[in-house]
Each structure stands twice: as structure tokens, then as C-alpha cells.
Short mmCIF file of C-alpha atoms in Angstrom, two decimals:
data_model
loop_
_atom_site.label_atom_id
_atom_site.label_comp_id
_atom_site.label_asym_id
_atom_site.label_seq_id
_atom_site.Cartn_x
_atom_site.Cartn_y
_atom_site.Cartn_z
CA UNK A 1 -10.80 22.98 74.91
CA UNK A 2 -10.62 21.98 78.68
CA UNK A 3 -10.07 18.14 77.34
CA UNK A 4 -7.86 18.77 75.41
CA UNK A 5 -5.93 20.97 77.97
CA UNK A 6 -5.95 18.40 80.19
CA UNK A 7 -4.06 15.68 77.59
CA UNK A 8 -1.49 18.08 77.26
CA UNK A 9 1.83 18.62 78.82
CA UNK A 10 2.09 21.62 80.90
CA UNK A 11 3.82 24.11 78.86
CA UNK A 12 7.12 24.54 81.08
CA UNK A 13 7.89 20.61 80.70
CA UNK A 14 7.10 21.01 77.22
CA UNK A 15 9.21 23.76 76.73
CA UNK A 16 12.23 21.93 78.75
CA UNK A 17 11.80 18.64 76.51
CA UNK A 18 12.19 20.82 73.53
CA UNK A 19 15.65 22.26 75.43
CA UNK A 20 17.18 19.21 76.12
CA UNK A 21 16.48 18.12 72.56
CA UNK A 22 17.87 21.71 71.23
CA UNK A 23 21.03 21.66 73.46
CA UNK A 24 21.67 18.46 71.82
CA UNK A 25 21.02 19.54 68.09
CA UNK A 26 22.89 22.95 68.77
CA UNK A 27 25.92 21.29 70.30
CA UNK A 28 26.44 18.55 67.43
CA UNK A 29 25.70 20.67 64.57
CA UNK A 30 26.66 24.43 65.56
CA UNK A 31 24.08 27.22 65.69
CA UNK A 32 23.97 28.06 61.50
CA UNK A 33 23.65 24.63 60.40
CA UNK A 34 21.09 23.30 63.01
CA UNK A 35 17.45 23.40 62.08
CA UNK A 36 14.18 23.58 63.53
CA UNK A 37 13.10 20.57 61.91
CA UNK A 38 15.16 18.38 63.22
CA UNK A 39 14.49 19.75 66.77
CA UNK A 40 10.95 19.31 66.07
CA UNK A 41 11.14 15.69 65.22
CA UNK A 42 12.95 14.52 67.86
CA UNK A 43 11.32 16.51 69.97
CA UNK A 44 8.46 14.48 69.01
CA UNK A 45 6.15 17.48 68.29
CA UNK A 46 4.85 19.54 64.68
CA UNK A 47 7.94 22.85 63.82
CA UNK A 48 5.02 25.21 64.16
CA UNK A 49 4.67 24.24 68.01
CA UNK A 50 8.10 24.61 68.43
CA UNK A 51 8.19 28.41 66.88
CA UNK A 52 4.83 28.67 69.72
CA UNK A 53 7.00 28.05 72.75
CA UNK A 54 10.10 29.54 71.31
CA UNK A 55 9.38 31.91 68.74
CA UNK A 56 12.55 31.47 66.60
CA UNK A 57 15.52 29.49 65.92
CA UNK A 58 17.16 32.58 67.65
CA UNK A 59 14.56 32.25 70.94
CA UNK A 60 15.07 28.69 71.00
CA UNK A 61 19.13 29.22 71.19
CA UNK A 62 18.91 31.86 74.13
CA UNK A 63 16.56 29.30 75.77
CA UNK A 64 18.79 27.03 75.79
CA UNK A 65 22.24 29.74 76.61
CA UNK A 66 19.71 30.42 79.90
CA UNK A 67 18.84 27.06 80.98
CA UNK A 68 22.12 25.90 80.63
CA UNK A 69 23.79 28.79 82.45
CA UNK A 70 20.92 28.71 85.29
CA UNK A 71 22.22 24.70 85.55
CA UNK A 72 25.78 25.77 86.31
CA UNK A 73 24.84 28.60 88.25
CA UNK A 74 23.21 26.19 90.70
CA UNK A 75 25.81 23.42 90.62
CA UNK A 76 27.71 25.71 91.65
CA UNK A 77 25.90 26.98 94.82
CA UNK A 78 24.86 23.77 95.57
CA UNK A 79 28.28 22.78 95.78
CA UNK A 80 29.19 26.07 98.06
CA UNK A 81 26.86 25.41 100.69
CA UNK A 82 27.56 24.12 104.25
CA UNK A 83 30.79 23.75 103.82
CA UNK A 84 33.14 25.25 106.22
CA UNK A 85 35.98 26.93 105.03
CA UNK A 86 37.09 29.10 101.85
CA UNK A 87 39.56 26.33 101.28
CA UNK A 88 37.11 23.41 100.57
CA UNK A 89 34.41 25.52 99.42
CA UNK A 90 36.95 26.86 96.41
CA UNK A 91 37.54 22.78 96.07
CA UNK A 92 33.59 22.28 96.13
CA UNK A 93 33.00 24.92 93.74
CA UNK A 94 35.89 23.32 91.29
CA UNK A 95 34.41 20.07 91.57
CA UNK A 96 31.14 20.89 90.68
CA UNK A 97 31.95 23.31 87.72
CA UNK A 98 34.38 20.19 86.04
CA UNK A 99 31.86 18.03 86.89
CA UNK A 100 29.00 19.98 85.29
CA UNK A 101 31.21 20.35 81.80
CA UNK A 102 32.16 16.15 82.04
CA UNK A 103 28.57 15.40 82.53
CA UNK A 104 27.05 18.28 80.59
CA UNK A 105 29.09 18.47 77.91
CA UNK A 106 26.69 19.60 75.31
CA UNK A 107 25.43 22.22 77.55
CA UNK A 108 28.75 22.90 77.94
CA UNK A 109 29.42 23.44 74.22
CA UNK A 110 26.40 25.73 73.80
CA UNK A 111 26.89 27.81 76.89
CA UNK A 112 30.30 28.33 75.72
CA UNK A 113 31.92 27.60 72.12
CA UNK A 114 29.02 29.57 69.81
CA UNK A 115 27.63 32.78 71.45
CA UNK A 116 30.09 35.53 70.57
CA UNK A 117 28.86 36.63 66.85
CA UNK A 118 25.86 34.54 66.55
CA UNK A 119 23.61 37.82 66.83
CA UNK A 120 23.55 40.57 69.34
CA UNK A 121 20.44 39.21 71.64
CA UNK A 122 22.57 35.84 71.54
CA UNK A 123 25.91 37.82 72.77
CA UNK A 124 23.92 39.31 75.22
CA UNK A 125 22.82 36.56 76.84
CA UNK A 126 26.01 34.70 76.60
CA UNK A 127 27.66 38.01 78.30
CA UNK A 128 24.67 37.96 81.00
CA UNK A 129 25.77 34.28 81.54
CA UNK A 130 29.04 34.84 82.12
CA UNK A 131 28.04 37.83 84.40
CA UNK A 132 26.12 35.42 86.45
CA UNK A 133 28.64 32.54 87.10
CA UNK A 134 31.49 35.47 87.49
CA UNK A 135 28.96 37.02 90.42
CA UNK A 136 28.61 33.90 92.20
CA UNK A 137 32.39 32.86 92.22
CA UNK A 138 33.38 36.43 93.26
CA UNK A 139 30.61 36.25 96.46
CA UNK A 140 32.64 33.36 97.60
CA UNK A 141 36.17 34.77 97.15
CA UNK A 142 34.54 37.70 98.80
CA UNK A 143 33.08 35.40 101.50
CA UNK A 144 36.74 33.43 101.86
CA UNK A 145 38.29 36.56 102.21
CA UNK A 146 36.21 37.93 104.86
CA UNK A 147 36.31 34.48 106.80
CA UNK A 148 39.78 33.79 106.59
CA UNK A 149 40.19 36.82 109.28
CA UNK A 150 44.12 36.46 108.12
CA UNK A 151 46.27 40.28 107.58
CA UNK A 152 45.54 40.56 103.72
CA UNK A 153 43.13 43.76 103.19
CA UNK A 154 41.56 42.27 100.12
CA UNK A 155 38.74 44.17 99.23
CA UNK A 156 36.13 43.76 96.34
CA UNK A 157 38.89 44.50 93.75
CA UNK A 158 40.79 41.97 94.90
CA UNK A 159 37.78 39.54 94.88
CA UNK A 160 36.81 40.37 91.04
CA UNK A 161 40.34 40.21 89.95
CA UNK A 162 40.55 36.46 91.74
CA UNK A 163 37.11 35.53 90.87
CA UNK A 164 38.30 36.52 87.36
CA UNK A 165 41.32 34.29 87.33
CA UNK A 166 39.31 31.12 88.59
CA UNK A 167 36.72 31.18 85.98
CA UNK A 168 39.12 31.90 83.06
CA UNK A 169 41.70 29.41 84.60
CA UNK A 170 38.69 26.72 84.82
CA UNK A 171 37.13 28.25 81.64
CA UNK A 172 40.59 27.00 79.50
CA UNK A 173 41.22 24.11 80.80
CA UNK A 174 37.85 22.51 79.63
CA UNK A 175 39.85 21.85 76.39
CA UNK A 176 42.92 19.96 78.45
CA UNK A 177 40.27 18.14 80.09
CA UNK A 178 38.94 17.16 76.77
CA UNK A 179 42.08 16.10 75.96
CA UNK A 180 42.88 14.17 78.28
CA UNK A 181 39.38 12.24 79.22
CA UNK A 182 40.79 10.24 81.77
CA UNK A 183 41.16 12.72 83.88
CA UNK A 184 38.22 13.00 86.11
CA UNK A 185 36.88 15.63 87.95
CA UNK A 186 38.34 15.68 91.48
CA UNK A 187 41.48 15.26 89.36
CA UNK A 188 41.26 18.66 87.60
CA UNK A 189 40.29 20.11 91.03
CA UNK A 190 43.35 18.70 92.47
CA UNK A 191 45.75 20.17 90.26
CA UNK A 192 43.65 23.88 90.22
CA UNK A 193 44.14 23.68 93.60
CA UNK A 194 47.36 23.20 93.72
CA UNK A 195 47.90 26.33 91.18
CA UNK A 196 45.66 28.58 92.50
CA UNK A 197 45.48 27.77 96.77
CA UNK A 198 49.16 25.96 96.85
CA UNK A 199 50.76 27.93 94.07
CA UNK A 200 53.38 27.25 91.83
CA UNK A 201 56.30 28.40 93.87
CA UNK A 202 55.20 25.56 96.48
CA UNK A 203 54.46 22.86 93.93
CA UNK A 204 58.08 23.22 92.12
CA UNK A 205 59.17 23.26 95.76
CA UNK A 206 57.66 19.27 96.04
CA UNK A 207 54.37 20.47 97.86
CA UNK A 208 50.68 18.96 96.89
CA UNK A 209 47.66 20.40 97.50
CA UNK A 210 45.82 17.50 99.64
CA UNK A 211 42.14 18.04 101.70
CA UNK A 212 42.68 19.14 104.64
CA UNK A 213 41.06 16.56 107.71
CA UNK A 214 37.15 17.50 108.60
CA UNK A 215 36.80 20.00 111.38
CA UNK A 216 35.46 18.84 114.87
CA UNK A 217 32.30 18.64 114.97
CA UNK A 218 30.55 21.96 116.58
CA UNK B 1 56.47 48.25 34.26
CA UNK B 2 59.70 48.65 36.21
CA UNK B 3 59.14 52.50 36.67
CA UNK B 4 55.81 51.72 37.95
CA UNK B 5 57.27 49.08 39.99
CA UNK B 6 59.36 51.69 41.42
CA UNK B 7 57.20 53.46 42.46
CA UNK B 8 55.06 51.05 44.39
CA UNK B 9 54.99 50.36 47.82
CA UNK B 10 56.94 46.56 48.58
CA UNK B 11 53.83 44.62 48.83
CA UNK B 12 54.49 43.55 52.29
CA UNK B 13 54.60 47.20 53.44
CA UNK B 14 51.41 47.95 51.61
CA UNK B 15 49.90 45.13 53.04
CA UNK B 16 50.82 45.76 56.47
CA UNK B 17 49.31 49.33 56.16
CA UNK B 18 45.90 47.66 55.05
CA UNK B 19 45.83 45.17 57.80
CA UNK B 20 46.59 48.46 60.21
CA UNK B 21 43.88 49.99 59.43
CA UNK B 22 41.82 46.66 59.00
CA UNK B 23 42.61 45.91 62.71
CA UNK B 24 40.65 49.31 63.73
CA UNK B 25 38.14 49.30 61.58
CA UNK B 26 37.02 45.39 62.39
CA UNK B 27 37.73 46.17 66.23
CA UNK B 28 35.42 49.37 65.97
CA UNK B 29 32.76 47.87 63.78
CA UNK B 30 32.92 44.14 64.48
CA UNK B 31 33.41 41.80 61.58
CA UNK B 32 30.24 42.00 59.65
CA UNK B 33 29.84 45.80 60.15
CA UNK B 34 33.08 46.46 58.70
CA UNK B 35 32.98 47.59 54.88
CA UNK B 36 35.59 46.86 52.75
CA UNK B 37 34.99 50.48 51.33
CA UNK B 38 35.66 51.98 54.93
CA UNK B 39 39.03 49.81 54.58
CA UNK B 40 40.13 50.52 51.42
CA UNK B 41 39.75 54.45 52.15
CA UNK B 42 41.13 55.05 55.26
CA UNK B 43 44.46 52.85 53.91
CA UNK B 44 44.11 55.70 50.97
CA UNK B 45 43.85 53.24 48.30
CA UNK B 46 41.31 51.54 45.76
CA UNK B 47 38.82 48.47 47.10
CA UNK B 48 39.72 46.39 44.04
CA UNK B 49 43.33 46.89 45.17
CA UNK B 50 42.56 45.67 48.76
CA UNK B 51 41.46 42.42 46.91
CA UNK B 52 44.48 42.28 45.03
CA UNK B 53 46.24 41.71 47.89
CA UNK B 54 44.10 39.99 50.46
CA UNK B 55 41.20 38.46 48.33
CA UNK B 56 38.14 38.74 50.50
CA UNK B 57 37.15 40.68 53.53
CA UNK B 58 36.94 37.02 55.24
CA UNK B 59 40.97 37.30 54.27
CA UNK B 60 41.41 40.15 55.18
CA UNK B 61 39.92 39.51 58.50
CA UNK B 62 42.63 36.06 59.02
CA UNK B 63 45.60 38.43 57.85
CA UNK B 64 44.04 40.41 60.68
CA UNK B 65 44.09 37.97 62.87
CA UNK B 66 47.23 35.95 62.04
CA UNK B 67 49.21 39.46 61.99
CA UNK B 68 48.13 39.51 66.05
CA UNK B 69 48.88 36.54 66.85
CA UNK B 70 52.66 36.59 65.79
CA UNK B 71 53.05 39.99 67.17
CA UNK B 72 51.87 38.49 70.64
CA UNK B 73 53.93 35.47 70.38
CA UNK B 74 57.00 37.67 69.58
CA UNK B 75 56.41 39.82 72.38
CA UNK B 76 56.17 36.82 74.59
CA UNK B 77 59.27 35.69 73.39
CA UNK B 78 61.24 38.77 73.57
CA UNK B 79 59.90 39.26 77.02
CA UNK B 80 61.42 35.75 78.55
CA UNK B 81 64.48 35.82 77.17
CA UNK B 82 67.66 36.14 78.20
CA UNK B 83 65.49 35.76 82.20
CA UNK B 84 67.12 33.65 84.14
CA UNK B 85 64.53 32.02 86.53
CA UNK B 86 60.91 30.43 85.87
CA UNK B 87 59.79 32.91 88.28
CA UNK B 88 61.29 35.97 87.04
CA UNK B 89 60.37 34.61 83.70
CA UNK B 90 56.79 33.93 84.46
CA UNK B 91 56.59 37.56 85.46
CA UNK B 92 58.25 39.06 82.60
CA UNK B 93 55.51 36.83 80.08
CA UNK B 94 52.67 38.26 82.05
CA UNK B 95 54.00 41.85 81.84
CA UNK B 96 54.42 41.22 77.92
CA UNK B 97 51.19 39.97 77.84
CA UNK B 98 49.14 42.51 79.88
CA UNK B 99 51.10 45.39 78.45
CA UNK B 100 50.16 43.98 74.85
CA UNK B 101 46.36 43.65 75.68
CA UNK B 102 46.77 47.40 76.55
CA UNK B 103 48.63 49.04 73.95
CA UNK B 104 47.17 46.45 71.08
CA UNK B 105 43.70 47.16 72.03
CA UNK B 106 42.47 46.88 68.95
CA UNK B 107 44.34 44.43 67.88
CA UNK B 108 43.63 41.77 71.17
CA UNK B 109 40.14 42.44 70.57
CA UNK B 110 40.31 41.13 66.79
CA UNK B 111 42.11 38.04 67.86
CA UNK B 112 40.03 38.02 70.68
CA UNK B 113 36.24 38.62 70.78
CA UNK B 114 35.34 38.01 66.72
CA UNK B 115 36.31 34.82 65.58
CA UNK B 116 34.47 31.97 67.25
CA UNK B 117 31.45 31.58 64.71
CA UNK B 118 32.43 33.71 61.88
CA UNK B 119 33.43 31.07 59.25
CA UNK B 120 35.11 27.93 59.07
CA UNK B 121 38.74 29.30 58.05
CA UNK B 122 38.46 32.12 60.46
CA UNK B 123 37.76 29.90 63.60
CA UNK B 124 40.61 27.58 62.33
CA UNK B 125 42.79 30.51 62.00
CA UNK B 126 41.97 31.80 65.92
CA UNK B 127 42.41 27.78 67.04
CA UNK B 128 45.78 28.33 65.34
CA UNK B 129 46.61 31.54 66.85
CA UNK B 130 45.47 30.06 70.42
CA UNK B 131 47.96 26.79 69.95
CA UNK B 132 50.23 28.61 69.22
CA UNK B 133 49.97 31.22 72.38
CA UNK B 134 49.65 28.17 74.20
CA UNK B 135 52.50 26.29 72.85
CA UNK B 136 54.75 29.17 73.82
CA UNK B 137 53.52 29.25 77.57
CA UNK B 138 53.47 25.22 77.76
CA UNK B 139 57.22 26.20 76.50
CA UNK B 140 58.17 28.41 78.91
CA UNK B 141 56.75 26.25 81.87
CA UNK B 142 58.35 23.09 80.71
CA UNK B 143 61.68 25.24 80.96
CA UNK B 144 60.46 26.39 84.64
CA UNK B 145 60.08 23.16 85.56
CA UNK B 146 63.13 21.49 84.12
CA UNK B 147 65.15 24.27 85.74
CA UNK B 148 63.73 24.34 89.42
CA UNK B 149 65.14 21.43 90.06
CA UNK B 150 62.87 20.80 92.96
CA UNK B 151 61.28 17.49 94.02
CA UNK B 152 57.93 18.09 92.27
CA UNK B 153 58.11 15.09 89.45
CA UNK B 154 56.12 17.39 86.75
CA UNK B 155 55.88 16.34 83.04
CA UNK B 156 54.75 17.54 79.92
CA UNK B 157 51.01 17.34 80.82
CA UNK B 158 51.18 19.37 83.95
CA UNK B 159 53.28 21.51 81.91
CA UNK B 160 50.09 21.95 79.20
CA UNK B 161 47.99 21.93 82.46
CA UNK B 162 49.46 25.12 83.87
CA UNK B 163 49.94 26.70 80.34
CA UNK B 164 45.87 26.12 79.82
CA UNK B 165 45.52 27.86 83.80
CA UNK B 166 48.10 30.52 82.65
CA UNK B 167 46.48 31.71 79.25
CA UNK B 168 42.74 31.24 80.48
CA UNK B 169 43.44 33.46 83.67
CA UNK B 170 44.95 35.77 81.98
CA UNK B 171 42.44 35.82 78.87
CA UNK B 172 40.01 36.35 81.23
CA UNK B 173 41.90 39.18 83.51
CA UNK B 174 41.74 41.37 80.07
CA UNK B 175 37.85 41.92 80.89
CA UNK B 176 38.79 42.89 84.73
CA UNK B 177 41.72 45.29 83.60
CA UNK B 178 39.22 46.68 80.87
CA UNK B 179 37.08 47.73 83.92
CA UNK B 180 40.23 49.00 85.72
CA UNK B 181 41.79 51.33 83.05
CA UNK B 182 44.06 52.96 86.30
CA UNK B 183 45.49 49.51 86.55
CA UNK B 184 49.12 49.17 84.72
CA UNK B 185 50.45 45.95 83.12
CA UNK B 186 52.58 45.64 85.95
CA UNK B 187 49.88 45.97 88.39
CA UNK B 188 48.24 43.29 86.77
CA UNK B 189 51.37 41.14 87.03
CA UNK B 190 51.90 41.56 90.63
CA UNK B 191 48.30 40.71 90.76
CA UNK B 192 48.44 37.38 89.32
CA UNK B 193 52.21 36.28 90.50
CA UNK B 194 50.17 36.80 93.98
CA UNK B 195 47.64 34.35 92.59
CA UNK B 196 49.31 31.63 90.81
CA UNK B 197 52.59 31.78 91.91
CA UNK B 198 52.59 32.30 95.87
CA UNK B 199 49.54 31.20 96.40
CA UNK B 200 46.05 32.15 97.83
CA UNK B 201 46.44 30.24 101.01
CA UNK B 202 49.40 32.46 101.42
CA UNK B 203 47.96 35.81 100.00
CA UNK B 204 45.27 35.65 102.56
CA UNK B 205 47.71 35.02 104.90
CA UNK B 206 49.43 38.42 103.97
CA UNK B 207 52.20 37.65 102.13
CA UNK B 208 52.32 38.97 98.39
CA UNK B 209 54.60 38.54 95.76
CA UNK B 210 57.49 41.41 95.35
CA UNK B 211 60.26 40.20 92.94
CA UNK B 212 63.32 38.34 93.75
CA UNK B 213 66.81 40.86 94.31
CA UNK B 214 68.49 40.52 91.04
CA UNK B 215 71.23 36.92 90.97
CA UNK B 216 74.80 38.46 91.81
CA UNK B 217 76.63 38.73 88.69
CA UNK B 218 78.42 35.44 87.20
#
């Protein structure tokens, strides 16, 4: 028993290697008409282990709703930290959500395109998802608000109801950016910033959203 | 024959009065709670005669949905025209929009929250219904654009670029306003003219959006 513990994979990398394979099989194929099987094989390992780690085609799906959501969720703070100001961090946070769906795209497609009726457990995890990434985008309105010490009394409201916009806004235009697949990442956060910092009264006006030069340093 | 003919309902009235009560009864139960039977009763007329006239429940269910869809579209229509700037415009499509979200309830949450992964022909009919909400925006901010005259060189892909930031923010604003049942359409237009048409640099620098005094007569 101990020998053959040893030869095998820890269980968490096993589990993740059936993911990535799953993510894949879900996202080409849709929920219904992916199977188990074919996770299995090119997973490499027997159906039955798979139903061990995962318990069900069902399990395996929410699995794969989490991991992918826990991904984005960091991207996303990753992207957020150190930097200075509620400008560039809104920029940061743009650039690393369109860069998580132009890299991720079948993580993408899971996380997003075939939760709503799959079954209730799946909804709910899709809905706790969506929770999640809405939380963290409305802690840094809330933070950008607070910072930007300017005359607006914005208060939490005010940060759901932005934080709300962004994600939607960004949520939609993963199909332009499918659509138009030249366009890469800092691109799309160019013209979001230019909606949604610059706005559209400015832009019609001739203005363009541009970084704004580093700070001194401290 | 002709007496009874007489006597009938017009079949488009008859059907509207199904898909009326279809609309409630799939936004109350969800699609695959919903009974035909339920249908068919509270219309006050026979199942068999509910498949006359719209086949299956999965038919039913598109009718549903394709009913929605033109009712928003017209709404957005009626709403912009005859406005005489993009900005006045822009205001008077969000108003349409938020104010159908929250007398249509039932309705928005049919074309809405159901249809990703129900079947094939019900996910083509809620693409559908989504090109052609975004068709009208893309529409409407092509016009903007054309008419600002300003310096900003803008095209028919930023056009479908704010359309896709429009629709997704304000898609997305329906779950914040369902939170914030105090908050009127028009509320939730100020809101987002503060967002995505003055600006947040601005906002948080205290301006917000009040609309335009009315063009002197020409």
C-alpha cells in the first residue's frame, strides 16, 4: 500500500490534470454532449478514477467552474497590486481580465457560456463565481474612490453600481474581442478606458485615454 | 365552419394571450419546471390547443422569447426617436431600457436568464434576440458619432465596441437595480450617463451628469 502510494501522484495534481483536460473537453463539446470517457482517456487515467476524485460528470463541471473562476479571481489581484493610483489599477485590472479570456479561452468558455440551466448546484456555482470577481472589482472601485480624496461622496452604492458596469461592460465585449482577434489586450483596455475613465462625451470631443507618466519615485 | 370561425379568437390575439401567460409561468417556474398543463389553464384553454398553435413547449418557450425581444427593440426605438442629440439620445435608450427591465420583469428574465443551454433552437433564438438588441445600439451610436461632428475619427468598429460596453453594462446593471428596487429607471440612467458618458475621472472629480437645457426651438 505504502509503495504503491509512493508511485502515485499526489491527489491535488491529479485532480488538476484531470481539470485542465475537462476544461478542454467541456469547452469544445458543451456540458450535455461531453463525456467522461473521453476525459478519462486523455487524461491518461481508468473513468472509474475519474468519478473517485470527482464524483460525477456534474462534480467534475463545478471543479472546473471553481478553478477557473479562482484563476481569474487572482489575475485579477495580481494585477491590482502595487500599483499606485485608481486610474492604472482600473487599467491593470482590464488588462489582466482580457488577457485571462485571450489566453484562457476555454476557461473562459466554461466559466461563462454554459452554467445558467445546466443544473441548480452548477448555477450556483456559476452565481458564486460571478459573486466573487464582482467583490473584488467593487473593493477596488471602493478603494479608487476613497483614494481619489476628490468632492464626489460615492459610497458603497455607488461602488456596486460601477463595479457592476465594468464587469458587464468587460463581460460583453469578450464576443467583440472574438471578433475581432487582432485586437490584443492592452488594446481592449485602451478603448474601456476611454469609455469608462475618459467617457464618451470626451472621446467624441477628440480626447484619448493615454497612461498617464510614472509617479516620482517615493 | 364560418360561424365557428366567428366566433374564434384571430389567431394572433389568441396566441399573444398564450405567450402572456407563458412569459409568467416560464419566468416563475424556469423552463423545465414549467408544464404545459399550467399554460394551457391559466390562458383558459385546452393543452392540445396550445400545440395547435405553438407546437412544443420548446416553441412555445422561442415565441416567448422572440415576443421580448421585439417588444424591447421597439421600445428602444420609440425611445430615440425624434431626439435630437447622441447624448440626449443615449439617455432616452437607457431610460427605455431600464424602465423595460422593470415593468417587463417577467418578460427580461425569459429573454434573459433561461436560454443559454436549453436547446439548440432556443440558444439560436436568444443569439438572435441579442444581435438584434445590439444592432439597434451599434445603430444608434453610429448616428452619435456621425452627428458630433467632433475630431474623434470613430468607425463602425468602435461603434460595435461601445454598443458591446453599452448592452453588457447595462445587462449587468439589471442584477444591481434588482437589489435596489427604490431605484427608478431614471435613477439608473443618471447613474450610468455619469459612468459612460462624463466619465469616472470626472465623476470622482464631482461633476455628474444632469441633462442638457432643451435646443431653442428651430
Amino acid at each position: 500500500m505504502t509503495e504503491k502510494r509512493r508511485r502515485r501522484l499526489p491527489r491535488q495534481v491529479r485532480e488538476q490534470q484531470i481539470i485542465d483536460v475537462a476544461v478542454r473537453v467541456f469547452s469544445k463539446r458543451g456540458y450535455h454532449a461531453a463525456s467522461v470517457d473521453e476525459i478519462a482517456e486523455l487524461a491518461g487515467i481508468s473513468k472509474p478514477m475519474v468519478y473517485l476524485y470527482l464524483e460525477s460528470k456534474e462534480g467534475l463541471f463545478i471543479a472546473c467552474l471553481r478553478r477557473e473562476a479562482e484563476r481569474l479571481v487572482a489575475a485579477f489581484q495580481g494585477a491590482a497590486q502595487g500599483v499606485v493610483t485608481p486610474e492604472l489599477r482600473l487599467r491593470a485590472g482590464l488588462r489582466a481580465f482580457f488577457s485571462f479570456v485571450s489566453e484562457h479561452r476555454d476557461g473562459w468558455v466554461v466559466l461563462h457560456r454554459h452554467a445558467a440551466e445546466l443544473s441548480e448546484a452548477i448555477a450556483a456555482e456559476a452565481a458564486q463565481a460571478r459573486r466573487a470577481v464582482m467583490a473584488e472589482v467593487t473593493d477596488l472601485v471602493r478603494a479608487g474612490i476613497a483614494e481619489s480624496g476628490g468632492p464626489a461622496r460615492l459610497g458603497d452604492e455607488d461602488a456596486e453600481f460601477v463595479a457592476h458596469t465594468i464587469v458587464g461592460a468587460a463581460d460583453s465585449l469578450t464576443d467583440w474581442m472574438a471578433e475581432h482577434p487582432a485586437e490584443s489586450p492592452d488594446g481592449m483596455t485602451r478603448r474601456l478606458m476611454n469609455m469608462i475613465w475618459v467617457g464618451m462625451r470626451n472621446v467624441l470631443d477628440g480626447e484619448t485615454w493615454t497612461p498617464p507618466p510614472p509617479p516620482p519615485p517615493s
